[in-house]
Short mmCIF file of C-alpha atoms in Angstrom, two decimals:
data_model
loop_
_atom_site.label_atom_id
_atom_site.label_comp_id
_atom_site.label_asym_id
_atom_site.label_seq_id
_atom_site.Cartn_x
_atom_site.Cartn_y
_atom_site.Cartn_z
CA MET A 915 14.48 -2.11 71.21
CA THR A 916 17.42 -1.89 68.89
CA ARG A 917 18.04 1.06 66.61
CA ARG A 918 17.45 -1.12 63.53
CA THR A 919 14.04 -2.23 64.81
CA SER A 920 13.05 1.37 65.54
CA ILE A 921 13.93 2.42 61.97
CA ALA A 922 11.95 -0.52 60.51
CA ILE A 923 8.87 0.38 62.56
CA ALA A 924 9.18 4.05 61.59
CA LEU A 925 9.41 3.14 57.87
CA ALA A 926 6.40 0.80 58.18
CA LEU A 927 4.36 3.61 59.75
CA VAL A 928 5.34 6.04 56.97
CA PHE A 929 4.40 3.55 54.22
CA SER A 930 1.11 2.64 55.89
CA ALA A 931 0.24 6.35 56.12
CA LEU A 932 0.98 6.84 52.41
CA MET A 933 -0.91 3.75 51.21
CA PRO A 934 -4.44 5.24 51.25
CA LEU A 935 -3.25 8.19 49.13
CA SER A 936 -2.41 5.94 46.25
CA ALA A 937 -5.20 3.37 46.57
CA HIS A 938 -8.06 5.39 45.05
CA ASP A 939 -9.48 4.27 41.73
CA ASP A 940 -11.71 6.02 39.22
CA TYR A 941 -15.34 4.92 38.86
CA ARG A 942 -18.15 5.98 36.53
CA VAL A 943 -21.75 5.46 37.60
CA ILE A 944 -24.46 5.95 34.94
CA GLY A 945 -28.03 5.89 36.17
CA VAL A 946 -31.02 7.69 37.65
CA VAL A 947 -31.03 9.77 40.84
CA THR A 948 -33.19 8.16 43.54
CA LYS A 949 -32.37 10.47 46.48
CA VAL A 950 -30.41 13.69 47.04
CA GLN A 951 -28.98 14.95 50.31
CA THR A 952 -26.54 17.79 50.93
CA SER A 953 -23.58 15.47 51.17
CA LYS A 954 -24.86 12.29 49.55
CA LEU A 955 -26.37 11.21 46.25
CA ASP A 956 -28.16 7.92 45.67
CA VAL A 957 -28.13 6.61 42.11
CA LYS A 958 -29.64 3.46 40.63
CA SER A 959 -27.47 2.31 37.73
CA LYS A 960 -28.78 0.59 34.61
CA ASP A 961 -27.67 -2.81 35.92
CA GLY A 962 -30.04 -2.32 38.90
CA LYS A 963 -27.36 -1.59 41.52
CA ASN A 964 -27.94 1.16 44.09
CA HIS A 965 -24.96 3.44 44.68
CA SER A 966 -24.61 5.87 47.56
CA ILE A 967 -22.04 8.47 46.57
CA LYS A 968 -20.60 11.19 48.79
CA LEU A 969 -20.71 14.82 47.65
CA ASN A 970 -18.45 17.62 48.88
CA LYS A 971 -17.86 21.30 48.10
CA ASP A 972 -15.56 20.40 45.23
CA THR A 973 -18.07 18.14 43.47
CA PHE A 974 -18.83 19.78 40.09
CA VAL A 975 -22.54 19.37 39.40
CA ASN A 976 -23.39 20.53 35.88
CA ARG A 977 -25.69 20.28 32.90
CA ASP A 978 -24.06 20.84 29.50
CA LYS A 979 -20.96 21.98 31.45
CA LYS A 980 -22.95 24.78 33.16
CA LYS A 981 -22.49 24.69 36.95
CA MET A 982 -25.71 23.76 38.73
CA GLY A 983 -24.82 23.08 42.36
CA VAL A 984 -26.23 20.22 44.43
CA SER A 985 -29.57 22.05 44.54
CA GLY A 986 -29.91 21.36 40.81
CA LEU A 987 -30.09 17.61 41.44
CA LYS A 988 -33.55 16.02 41.62
CA ALA A 989 -34.81 12.46 41.94
CA GLY A 990 -35.59 10.96 38.54
CA GLN A 991 -32.82 12.79 36.66
CA SER A 992 -30.40 10.80 34.51
CA VAL A 993 -26.84 11.42 35.66
CA VAL A 994 -23.28 10.41 34.88
CA VAL A 995 -21.16 10.43 38.02
CA ASP A 996 -17.36 10.33 37.86
CA ALA A 997 -16.13 9.36 41.30
CA THR A 998 -13.06 8.20 43.12
CA GLY A 999 -12.73 5.70 45.93
CA ASP A 1000 -11.47 2.41 47.19
CA SER A 1001 -14.55 0.47 46.15
CA GLU A 1002 -18.08 0.90 44.76
CA SER A 1003 -19.34 1.27 48.33
CA ASP A 1004 -16.95 4.10 49.19
CA LEU A 1005 -17.16 6.72 46.49
CA LEU A 1006 -16.71 10.47 46.43
CA ALA A 1007 -18.23 12.25 43.43
CA LEU A 1008 -15.82 14.47 41.53
CA GLU A 1009 -18.35 15.39 38.84
CA VAL A 1010 -22.07 14.84 38.42
CA ARG A 1011 -23.41 15.50 34.92
CA ILE A 1012 -27.15 15.79 34.40
CA VAL A 1013 -27.77 14.22 30.99
CA PRO A 1014 -30.70 13.39 28.70
CA PRO A 1015 -32.22 10.01 29.58
CA VAL A 1016 -30.79 6.84 28.07
CA LYS A 1017 -32.79 5.70 25.03
CA MET B 925 62.43 14.72 -58.15
CA THR B 926 60.58 12.41 -55.80
CA PRO B 927 61.02 8.68 -56.05
CA GLN B 928 57.99 6.71 -57.15
CA LEU B 929 56.81 4.24 -54.40
CA PRO B 930 55.78 0.86 -55.63
CA THR B 931 52.03 0.39 -55.48
CA PRO B 932 51.14 -2.95 -53.77
CA GLU B 933 49.18 -5.26 -55.82
CA PRO B 934 45.55 -5.55 -54.70
CA PRO B 935 44.60 -8.95 -53.27
CA SER B 936 42.94 -11.22 -55.59
CA LYS B 937 39.21 -11.72 -55.35
CA ARG B 938 39.77 -15.26 -54.12
CA LYS B 939 42.09 -14.13 -51.32
CA LEU B 940 39.56 -11.46 -50.22
CA ALA B 941 36.78 -14.01 -50.14
CA VAL B 942 38.87 -16.48 -48.09
CA THR B 943 39.94 -13.75 -45.58
CA THR B 944 36.35 -12.53 -45.18
CA ALA B 945 35.14 -16.07 -44.66
CA VAL B 946 37.80 -16.74 -42.01
CA ALA B 947 36.91 -13.45 -40.17
CA LEU B 948 33.23 -14.31 -40.25
CA ALA B 949 33.93 -17.79 -38.96
CA VAL B 950 36.05 -16.47 -36.07
CA ALA B 951 33.35 -13.87 -35.25
CA GLY B 952 30.70 -16.62 -35.33
CA VAL B 953 32.72 -18.84 -33.03
CA LEU B 954 33.25 -15.96 -30.57
CA LEU B 955 29.54 -15.06 -30.77
CA VAL B 956 28.40 -18.61 -30.00
CA THR B 957 31.03 -19.52 -27.43
CA ILE B 958 31.45 -16.24 -25.51
CA VAL B 959 29.02 -13.44 -26.39
CA LEU B 960 25.75 -15.37 -26.33
CA PRO B 961 26.48 -17.20 -23.04
CA ALA B 962 27.76 -14.04 -21.33
CA GLU B 963 25.17 -11.56 -22.56
CA TYR B 964 22.02 -13.60 -23.12
CA GLY B 965 22.51 -16.84 -21.24
CA LEU B 966 22.39 -18.86 -24.49
CA ASP B 967 24.97 -21.61 -24.27
CA PRO B 968 24.45 -24.19 -27.06
CA LEU B 969 28.03 -25.51 -26.88
CA HIS B 970 28.28 -25.33 -23.05
CA THR B 971 31.36 -23.17 -23.41
CA GLY B 972 29.76 -20.46 -21.27
CA ALA B 973 29.32 -22.85 -18.38
CA ALA B 974 32.86 -24.15 -18.82
CA LEU B 975 34.30 -20.65 -18.82
CA GLY B 976 32.00 -19.35 -16.08
CA LEU B 977 30.35 -16.83 -18.39
CA THR B 978 26.68 -17.76 -17.94
CA ALA B 979 26.65 -16.25 -14.44
CA MET B 980 27.22 -12.87 -16.07
CA SER B 981 23.89 -13.05 -17.88
CA THR B 982 21.81 -13.85 -14.76
CA PRO B 983 20.82 -11.05 -12.36
CA ALA B 984 22.60 -11.05 -9.06
CA ALA B 985 20.88 -13.45 -6.74
CA ALA B 986 18.63 -11.59 -4.36
CA LYS B 987 20.13 -11.74 -0.94
CA ALA B 988 17.74 -12.22 1.95
CA VAL B 989 17.47 -8.96 3.84
CA GLU B 990 18.39 -9.60 7.40
CA ALA B 991 17.37 -7.25 10.16
CA PRO B 992 20.30 -5.18 11.38
CA ALA B 993 21.74 -5.97 14.79
CA GLY B 994 19.55 -4.68 17.58
CA ALA B 995 16.24 -5.04 15.73
CA THR B 996 13.62 -7.19 17.44
CA MET B 997 10.08 -8.26 16.59
CA PHE B 998 8.75 -5.02 18.03
CA LYS B 999 11.69 -2.60 18.16
CA PRO B 1000 13.08 -1.24 14.92
CA VAL B 1001 16.58 -0.31 13.87
CA GLN B 1002 16.46 2.68 11.57
CA ASP B 1003 18.45 2.68 8.34
CA GLY B 1004 17.68 5.85 6.47
CA PRO B 1005 13.93 6.07 5.93
CA ILE B 1006 13.44 2.37 6.71
CA GLY B 1007 12.82 0.88 10.12
CA TYR B 1008 13.81 -2.80 10.15
CA TYR B 1009 12.27 -5.37 12.48
CA SER B 1010 13.27 -8.97 13.01
CA ALA B 1011 9.75 -10.30 12.33
CA GLY B 1012 6.53 -9.40 10.59
CA TYR B 1013 3.87 -6.97 11.70
CA LYS B 1014 0.50 -7.86 13.26
CA VAL B 1015 -3.02 -6.87 12.31
CA ASP B 1016 -6.10 -6.19 14.38
CA SER B 1017 -9.73 -5.68 13.46
CA THR B 1018 -12.39 -5.14 16.07
CA VAL B 1019 -15.93 -3.81 16.54
CA LEU B 1020 -16.62 -2.08 19.84
CA LYS B 1021 -20.04 -1.21 21.27
CA LEU B 1022 -20.14 1.89 23.42
CA GLY B 1023 -23.28 2.18 25.55
CA PRO B 1024 -24.87 5.52 26.50
CA TYR B 1025 -22.36 7.79 28.29
CA GLU B 1026 -19.82 4.97 28.56
CA TYR B 1027 -16.16 5.32 27.69
CA LEU B 1028 -13.46 2.89 26.79
CA GLU B 1029 -9.75 2.88 26.10
CA TYR B 1030 -8.22 0.70 23.40
CA LYS B 1031 -4.45 0.66 23.38
CA TYR B 1032 -1.54 -1.19 21.79
CA ARG B 1033 1.84 -1.82 23.36
CA LEU B 1034 4.52 -0.32 21.15
CA GLU B 1035 8.23 0.07 21.69
CA LYS B 1036 9.86 3.44 21.04
CA ASP B 1037 9.94 4.26 17.30
CA ALA B 1038 7.73 1.26 16.43
CA SER B 1039 5.04 2.13 13.89
CA MET B 1040 1.43 1.29 13.22
CA MET B 1041 -1.28 2.42 10.84
CA PHE B 1042 -4.97 2.64 11.67
CA SER B 1043 -8.46 3.53 10.54
CA TRP B 1044 -11.52 3.77 12.73
CA THR B 1045 -15.08 4.92 12.19
CA ALA B 1046 -17.94 5.44 14.62
CA SER B 1047 -21.68 5.34 13.98
CA ALA B 1048 -21.92 8.81 15.59
CA ALA B 1049 -19.49 11.45 16.83
CA VAL B 1050 -17.54 10.47 19.94
CA SER B 1051 -15.34 12.35 22.38
CA HIS B 1052 -11.89 11.19 21.48
CA ASP B 1053 -8.31 11.37 22.70
CA PHE B 1054 -5.56 9.55 20.83
CA HIS B 1055 -2.74 9.34 23.35
CA GLY B 1056 0.20 7.42 24.73
CA ASP B 1057 0.94 6.25 28.25
CA PRO B 1058 4.49 5.28 29.24
CA GLY B 1059 3.10 3.61 32.36
CA SER B 1060 4.97 5.79 34.83
CA GLY B 1061 1.89 6.99 36.66
CA LYS B 1062 -0.84 9.56 36.36
CA GLY B 1063 0.07 12.69 34.47
CA ALA B 1064 2.62 10.94 32.27
CA GLU B 1065 0.17 10.44 29.40
CA GLN B 1066 0.80 12.38 26.19
CA SER B 1067 -2.11 13.40 23.99
CA TYR B 1068 -1.60 13.25 20.22
CA ASP B 1069 -5.08 14.28 19.04
CA LYS B 1070 -7.94 15.31 21.29
CA LYS B 1071 -11.22 16.38 19.73
CA ASP B 1072 -14.65 15.06 18.93
CA ARG B 1073 -14.52 12.88 15.82
CA GLN B 1074 -16.51 10.28 13.96
CA ALA B 1075 -13.60 8.76 12.03
CA SER B 1076 -9.85 8.94 11.77
CA SER B 1077 -7.09 7.30 9.75
CA GLY B 1078 -3.37 7.67 10.12
CA THR B 1079 -0.03 6.33 11.15
CA LEU B 1080 1.83 6.54 14.42
CA ILE B 1081 5.51 6.21 15.25
CA ALA B 1082 5.59 5.73 19.01
CA PRO B 1083 7.48 8.59 20.65
CA PHE B 1084 8.19 6.38 23.67
CA ALA B 1085 7.69 2.80 24.79
CA GLY B 1086 4.28 2.16 26.35
CA MET B 1087 0.58 1.83 25.60
CA HIS B 1088 -0.70 3.89 22.68
CA GLY B 1089 -4.30 4.19 21.56
CA TRP B 1090 -7.66 5.83 21.96
CA PHE B 1091 -10.01 7.04 24.63
CA TRP B 1092 -13.52 7.08 23.18
CA GLU B 1093 -16.51 8.41 25.08
CA ASN B 1094 -20.11 8.22 24.02
CA PRO B 1095 -21.61 11.66 24.73
CA SER B 1096 -25.12 10.56 23.83
CA GLY B 1097 -27.94 8.48 25.24
CA GLU B 1098 -27.77 5.98 22.37
CA THR B 1099 -25.36 3.11 21.77
CA ILE B 1100 -22.49 3.85 19.34
CA THR B 1101 -20.53 1.28 17.36
CA ILE B 1102 -16.83 1.83 16.64
CA THR B 1103 -15.00 -0.20 14.00
CA LEU B 1104 -11.21 -0.23 14.24
CA ASN B 1105 -8.68 -1.70 11.81
CA SER B 1106 -4.95 -1.47 12.31
CA ALA B 1107 -1.63 -3.00 11.38
CA GLY B 1108 1.64 -2.49 13.17
CA PHE B 1109 4.61 -3.75 15.10
CA TYR B 1110 2.71 -3.96 18.38
CA SER B 1111 2.94 -6.75 20.93
CA SER B 1112 -0.45 -6.60 22.66
CA ALA B 1113 -3.83 -4.86 22.69
CA MET B 1114 -5.89 -4.02 25.76
CA GLU B 1115 -9.47 -2.78 26.08
CA SER B 1116 -10.45 -1.02 29.34
CA ARG B 1117 -14.02 0.16 29.94
CA SER B 1118 -15.75 2.64 32.21
CA ASP B 1119 -17.37 -0.27 34.06
CA ARG B 1120 -13.80 -1.26 35.05
CA THR B 1121 -13.69 -4.37 32.90
CA ARG B 1122 -10.47 -5.11 31.02
CA ARG B 1123 -9.98 -7.46 28.11
CA ALA B 1124 -6.89 -8.37 26.10
CA HIS B 1125 -7.45 -8.70 22.35
CA GLU B 1126 -5.75 -11.31 20.24
CA LEU B 1127 -3.52 -9.97 17.48
CA THR B 1128 -2.97 -11.93 14.31
CA ALA B 1129 -0.42 -12.18 11.53
CA PRO B 1130 -1.56 -10.73 8.21
CA MET B 1131 -3.08 -13.15 5.71
CA ALA B 1132 -0.46 -14.97 3.64
CA PRO B 1133 -0.45 -13.80 0.00
CA PRO B 1134 -1.89 -16.29 -2.53
CA ALA B 1135 0.69 -18.62 -4.07
CA ALA B 1136 2.10 -17.26 -7.33
CA SER B 1137 0.76 -19.06 -10.42
CA GLY B 1138 3.03 -21.81 -11.65
CA THR B 1139 4.47 -22.55 -8.25
CA LYS B 1140 3.70 -25.72 -6.41
#
Protein backbone atom coordinates (compact mmCIF):
# COMPACT_ATOMS: atom_id res chain seq x y z
CA MET A 1 0.00 0.00 0.00
CA THR A 2 1.45 3.33 -0.96
CA ARG A 3 1.76 6.21 1.46
CA ARG A 4 -0.78 8.24 -0.54
CA THR A 5 -3.37 5.46 -0.31
CA SER A 6 -2.82 5.15 3.44
CA ILE A 7 -3.43 8.89 3.91
CA ALA A 8 -6.62 8.74 1.78
CA ILE A 9 -8.00 5.84 3.82
CA ALA A 10 -7.13 7.60 7.09
CA LEU A 11 -8.92 10.79 5.95
CA ALA A 12 -11.97 8.78 4.84
CA LEU A 13 -12.14 7.12 8.27
CA VAL A 14 -11.91 10.50 10.05
CA PHE A 15 -14.68 12.02 7.90
CA SER A 16 -16.94 8.98 8.30
CA ALA A 17 -16.49 9.19 12.08
CA LEU A 18 -17.44 12.88 12.08
CA MET A 19 -20.47 12.52 9.78
CA PRO A 20 -22.98 11.32 12.42
CA LEU A 21 -22.11 14.31 14.64
CA SER A 22 -23.39 16.74 12.08
CA ALA A 23 -26.32 14.76 10.68
CA HIS A 24 -28.84 15.33 13.49
CA ASP A 25 -31.89 17.44 12.76
CA ASP A 26 -34.42 19.10 15.04
CA TYR A 27 -37.94 17.68 15.27
CA ARG A 28 -41.07 18.79 17.12
CA VAL A 29 -43.74 16.24 17.96
CA ILE A 30 -47.10 17.57 19.22
CA GLY A 31 -49.55 14.98 20.49
CA VAL A 32 -50.86 12.80 23.31
CA VAL A 33 -48.79 10.41 25.43
CA THR A 34 -49.81 6.78 24.83
CA LYS A 35 -47.10 5.01 26.87
CA VAL A 36 -44.27 6.00 29.22
CA GLN A 37 -41.20 3.96 30.08
CA THR A 38 -38.05 5.03 31.91
CA SER A 39 -36.12 5.56 28.71
CA LYS A 40 -38.86 5.80 26.09
CA LEU A 41 -41.96 7.86 25.44
CA ASP A 42 -44.68 6.94 22.95
CA VAL A 43 -46.68 9.84 21.52
CA LYS A 44 -49.54 9.85 19.03
CA SER A 45 -49.39 13.08 17.04
CA LYS A 46 -52.42 14.94 15.71
CA ASP A 47 -51.87 13.53 12.22
CA GLY A 48 -52.34 10.01 13.67
CA LYS A 49 -48.67 8.96 13.56
CA ASN A 50 -47.18 7.02 16.48
CA HIS A 51 -43.75 8.21 17.60
CA SER A 52 -41.42 6.32 19.90
CA ILE A 53 -38.98 8.81 21.36
CA LYS A 54 -35.95 8.01 23.52
CA LEU A 55 -35.53 9.73 26.89
CA ASN A 56 -32.26 10.17 28.78
CA LYS A 57 -31.06 11.88 31.97
CA ASP A 58 -30.72 15.19 30.16
CA THR A 59 -34.29 15.23 28.84
CA PHE A 60 -36.02 18.24 30.45
CA VAL A 61 -39.57 17.22 31.34
CA ASN A 62 -41.57 20.23 32.52
CA ARG A 63 -44.95 21.85 32.94
CA ASP A 64 -45.00 25.66 32.70
CA LYS A 65 -41.17 25.46 32.78
CA LYS A 66 -41.23 23.71 36.19
CA LYS A 67 -39.13 20.52 36.15
CA MET A 68 -41.27 17.42 36.52
CA GLY A 69 -39.05 14.43 35.76
CA VAL A 70 -40.09 11.41 33.71
CA SER A 71 -42.31 10.30 36.59
CA GLY A 72 -44.52 13.32 35.86
CA LEU A 73 -45.46 11.91 32.46
CA LYS A 74 -48.74 9.97 32.20
CA ALA A 75 -50.68 8.43 29.33
CA GLY A 76 -53.33 10.80 28.01
CA GLN A 77 -51.36 14.00 28.65
CA SER A 78 -50.89 16.49 25.82
CA VAL A 79 -47.20 17.08 25.21
CA VAL A 80 -44.86 19.05 22.98
CA VAL A 81 -41.62 17.15 22.42
CA ASP A 82 -38.54 18.85 20.98
CA ALA A 83 -36.20 16.12 19.83
CA THR A 84 -33.11 15.54 17.77
CA GLY A 85 -32.26 12.67 15.47
CA ASP A 86 -31.57 11.39 12.02
CA SER A 87 -35.20 10.63 11.23
CA GLU A 88 -38.67 10.47 12.81
CA SER A 89 -37.97 6.87 13.79
CA ASP A 90 -34.76 7.70 15.64
CA LEU A 91 -35.42 10.55 18.01
CA LEU A 92 -33.99 11.57 21.36
CA ALA A 93 -36.14 13.97 23.38
CA LEU A 94 -34.36 17.11 24.50
CA GLU A 95 -37.46 18.63 26.11
CA VAL A 96 -40.94 17.34 26.88
CA ARG A 97 -43.49 20.02 27.77
CA ILE A 98 -46.78 18.98 29.33
CA VAL A 99 -49.33 21.41 27.90
CA PRO A 100 -53.09 22.04 28.02
CA PRO A 101 -54.92 19.93 25.44
CA VAL A 102 -55.34 21.20 21.90
CA LYS A 103 -58.75 22.81 21.37
CA MET B 1 -14.78 137.94 -8.29
CA THR B 2 -15.91 134.61 -9.66
CA PRO B 3 -16.73 134.24 -13.32
CA GLN B 4 -20.35 133.53 -14.15
CA LEU B 5 -20.78 130.10 -15.89
CA PRO B 6 -23.19 130.06 -18.76
CA THR B 7 -26.40 128.25 -17.87
CA PRO B 8 -27.32 125.68 -20.58
CA GLU B 9 -30.57 126.20 -22.17
CA PRO B 10 -33.18 123.62 -21.10
CA PRO B 11 -34.30 121.26 -23.86
CA SER B 12 -37.42 122.15 -25.53
CA LYS B 13 -40.58 120.27 -24.67
CA ARG B 14 -40.56 118.67 -28.11
CA LYS B 15 -37.00 117.40 -27.72
CA LEU B 16 -37.84 115.93 -24.27
CA ALA B 17 -40.87 114.18 -25.67
CA VAL B 18 -38.88 112.72 -28.60
CA THR B 19 -36.02 111.51 -26.28
CA THR B 20 -38.50 109.92 -23.86
CA ALA B 21 -40.30 108.21 -26.72
CA VAL B 22 -37.03 106.83 -28.13
CA ALA B 23 -35.99 105.53 -24.64
CA LEU B 24 -39.35 103.88 -24.15
CA ALA B 25 -39.17 102.30 -27.58
CA VAL B 26 -35.67 100.91 -26.93
CA ALA B 27 -36.81 99.60 -23.51
CA GLY B 28 -39.86 98.00 -25.15
CA VAL B 29 -37.75 96.33 -27.81
CA LEU B 30 -35.33 94.98 -25.17
CA LEU B 31 -38.27 93.80 -23.04
CA VAL B 32 -39.90 91.90 -25.91
CA THR B 33 -36.77 90.53 -27.55
CA ILE B 34 -34.59 89.70 -24.52
CA VAL B 35 -36.23 90.05 -21.10
CA LEU B 36 -39.49 88.23 -21.75
CA PRO B 37 -37.89 85.24 -23.53
CA ALA B 38 -35.11 84.92 -20.93
CA GLU B 39 -37.13 85.45 -17.78
CA TYR B 40 -40.62 84.20 -18.61
CA GLY B 41 -40.28 82.08 -21.70
CA LEU B 42 -42.46 84.47 -23.72
CA ASP B 43 -40.99 84.77 -27.19
CA PRO B 44 -43.46 86.49 -29.57
CA LEU B 45 -40.76 87.55 -32.06
CA HIS B 46 -38.72 84.30 -31.76
CA THR B 47 -35.69 86.36 -30.85
CA GLY B 48 -35.25 84.36 -27.63
CA ALA B 49 -34.98 81.12 -29.56
CA ALA B 50 -32.59 82.71 -32.04
CA LEU B 51 -30.37 84.04 -29.27
CA GLY B 52 -30.66 80.93 -27.10
CA LEU B 53 -32.38 82.82 -24.29
CA THR B 54 -35.52 80.70 -23.84
CA ALA B 55 -33.49 77.90 -22.23
CA MET B 56 -32.79 80.28 -19.36
CA SER B 57 -36.47 80.46 -18.46
CA THR B 58 -37.00 76.67 -18.30
CA PRO B 59 -35.92 74.72 -15.21
CA ALA B 60 -32.90 72.54 -15.64
CA ALA B 61 -33.96 69.27 -17.16
CA ALA B 62 -34.21 66.61 -14.49
CA LYS B 63 -31.41 64.18 -14.98
CA ALA B 64 -32.22 60.53 -14.42
CA VAL B 65 -30.63 59.43 -11.17
CA GLU B 66 -28.40 56.52 -11.90
CA ALA B 67 -27.30 54.15 -9.20
CA PRO B 68 -23.68 54.72 -8.22
CA ALA B 69 -21.13 52.14 -9.28
CA GLY B 70 -21.30 49.03 -7.14
CA ALA B 71 -25.03 49.21 -6.42
CA THR B 72 -27.06 46.16 -7.42
CA MET B 73 -30.73 45.21 -7.22
CA PHE B 74 -30.24 44.06 -3.64
CA LYS B 75 -27.02 45.67 -2.41
CA PRO B 76 -26.97 49.41 -1.80
CA VAL B 77 -24.25 51.98 -2.23
CA GLN B 78 -24.55 54.60 0.48
CA ASP B 79 -24.37 58.28 -0.40
CA GLY B 80 -24.97 60.28 2.74
CA PRO B 81 -28.30 59.24 4.23
CA ILE B 82 -29.42 57.58 0.99
CA GLY B 83 -28.79 53.99 0.00
CA TYR B 84 -29.01 53.61 -3.78
CA TYR B 85 -29.96 50.36 -5.52
CA SER B 86 -29.92 49.56 -9.20
CA ALA B 87 -33.57 48.42 -9.24
CA GLY B 88 -36.82 48.81 -7.37
CA TYR B 89 -37.83 47.22 -4.10
CA LYS B 90 -40.19 44.25 -3.66
CA VAL B 91 -43.29 43.84 -1.55
CA ASP B 92 -44.72 40.87 0.28
CA SER B 93 -48.04 40.28 1.99
CA THR B 94 -48.91 36.97 3.57
CA VAL B 95 -51.27 35.36 6.09
CA LEU B 96 -49.83 32.51 8.13
CA LYS B 97 -51.79 30.01 10.22
CA LEU B 98 -49.99 28.71 13.27
CA GLY B 99 -51.55 25.58 14.76
CA PRO B 100 -51.48 24.78 18.50
CA TYR B 101 -47.89 24.71 19.83
CA GLU B 102 -46.45 24.94 16.32
CA TYR B 103 -43.68 27.31 15.31
CA LEU B 104 -42.54 28.72 12.05
CA GLU B 105 -39.75 30.88 10.69
CA TYR B 106 -40.34 33.44 7.97
CA LYS B 107 -37.20 35.03 6.60
CA TYR B 108 -36.03 37.26 3.76
CA ARG B 109 -32.65 37.14 2.07
CA LEU B 110 -30.99 40.53 2.41
CA GLU B 111 -27.52 41.67 1.50
CA LYS B 112 -25.49 43.63 4.04
CA ASP B 113 -26.91 47.15 4.57
CA ALA B 114 -30.03 46.37 2.50
CA SER B 115 -33.21 47.68 4.11
CA MET B 116 -36.79 46.59 4.56
CA MET B 117 -39.84 47.80 6.44
CA PHE B 118 -42.48 45.58 7.99
CA SER B 119 -45.68 45.31 9.98
CA TRP B 120 -47.16 42.15 11.40
CA THR B 121 -50.06 41.39 13.70
CA ALA B 122 -51.19 38.16 15.33
CA SER B 123 -54.65 37.14 16.51
CA ALA B 124 -53.10 36.35 19.93
CA ALA B 125 -49.73 36.81 21.62
CA VAL B 126 -46.94 34.67 20.18
CA SER B 127 -43.43 33.82 21.30
CA HIS B 128 -41.29 35.80 18.95
CA ASP B 129 -37.67 36.25 17.93
CA PHE B 130 -36.75 38.67 15.16
CA HIS B 131 -33.28 37.58 14.11
CA GLY B 132 -30.73 37.18 11.36
CA ASP B 133 -28.82 34.13 10.20
CA PRO B 134 -25.66 34.52 8.10
CA GLY B 135 -25.87 30.83 7.20
CA SER B 136 -22.53 29.89 8.71
CA GLY B 137 -23.92 27.24 11.02
CA LYS B 138 -25.61 26.90 14.37
CA GLY B 139 -24.81 29.60 16.87
CA ALA B 140 -24.20 32.24 14.21
CA GLU B 141 -27.72 33.67 14.45
CA GLN B 142 -28.12 37.17 15.86
CA SER B 143 -31.29 38.11 17.72
CA TYR B 144 -32.64 41.63 17.19
CA ASP B 145 -35.81 41.44 19.31
CA LYS B 146 -36.87 38.48 21.40
CA LYS B 147 -40.03 38.72 23.48
CA ASP B 148 -43.67 37.72 23.40
CA ARG B 149 -45.62 40.07 21.15
CA GLN B 150 -48.90 40.35 19.31
CA ALA B 151 -47.79 42.94 16.76
CA SER B 152 -44.71 44.78 15.60
CA SER B 153 -43.81 47.37 12.98
CA GLY B 154 -40.41 48.67 12.04
CA THR B 155 -37.52 48.87 9.67
CA LEU B 156 -34.39 46.79 9.40
CA ILE B 157 -31.02 47.52 7.84
CA ALA B 158 -29.35 44.13 7.56
CA PRO B 159 -26.17 44.06 9.67
CA PHE B 160 -24.82 41.22 7.52
CA ALA B 161 -25.76 39.27 4.41
CA GLY B 162 -28.07 36.34 5.09
CA MET B 163 -31.62 35.40 6.05
CA HIS B 164 -33.44 37.88 8.27
CA GLY B 165 -36.89 37.43 9.75
CA TRP B 166 -39.06 36.02 12.48
CA PHE B 167 -39.45 32.94 14.58
CA TRP B 168 -43.05 32.76 15.78
CA GLU B 169 -44.29 30.12 18.17
CA ASN B 170 -47.86 29.52 19.21
CA PRO B 171 -47.79 28.98 22.99
CA SER B 172 -51.47 28.09 23.14
CA GLY B 173 -53.79 25.23 22.27
CA GLU B 174 -55.69 27.31 19.72
CA THR B 175 -54.77 28.26 16.15
CA ILE B 176 -53.28 31.75 15.71
CA THR B 177 -53.29 33.78 12.50
CA ILE B 178 -50.36 36.07 11.67
CA THR B 179 -50.64 38.75 8.99
CA LEU B 180 -47.35 40.11 7.64
CA ASN B 181 -46.78 43.00 5.25
CA SER B 182 -43.35 44.16 4.18
CA ALA B 183 -41.44 46.05 1.53
CA GLY B 184 -37.73 45.93 0.95
CA PHE B 185 -34.71 45.20 -1.16
CA TYR B 186 -34.84 41.46 -0.51
CA SER B 187 -34.28 38.72 -3.06
CA SER B 188 -36.28 35.81 -1.63
CA ALA B 189 -38.59 34.74 1.19
CA MET B 190 -38.66 31.34 2.87
CA GLU B 191 -41.15 29.82 5.31
CA SER B 192 -39.96 26.90 7.47
CA ARG B 193 -42.34 25.13 9.87
CA SER B 194 -42.02 22.91 12.91
CA ASP B 195 -43.36 20.00 10.87
CA ARG B 196 -40.20 20.40 8.74
CA THR B 197 -41.99 21.70 5.67
CA ARG B 198 -40.38 24.55 3.75
CA ARG B 199 -41.99 26.83 1.21
CA ALA B 200 -40.59 29.71 -0.83
CA HIS B 201 -42.89 32.73 -1.14
CA GLU B 202 -43.20 34.75 -4.30
CA LEU B 203 -42.21 38.40 -3.98
CA THR B 204 -43.79 41.03 -6.19
CA ALA B 205 -43.00 44.50 -7.47
CA PRO B 206 -45.08 47.27 -5.90
CA MET B 207 -48.20 48.34 -7.77
CA ALA B 208 -47.49 50.88 -10.50
CA PRO B 209 -48.83 54.35 -9.61
CA PRO B 210 -51.92 55.47 -11.57
CA ALA B 211 -51.14 57.42 -14.74
CA ALA B 212 -51.07 61.18 -14.15
CA SER B 213 -54.15 62.97 -15.52
CA GLY B 214 -53.60 64.43 -18.97
CA THR B 215 -51.04 61.87 -19.98
CA LYS B 216 -51.75 59.26 -22.56
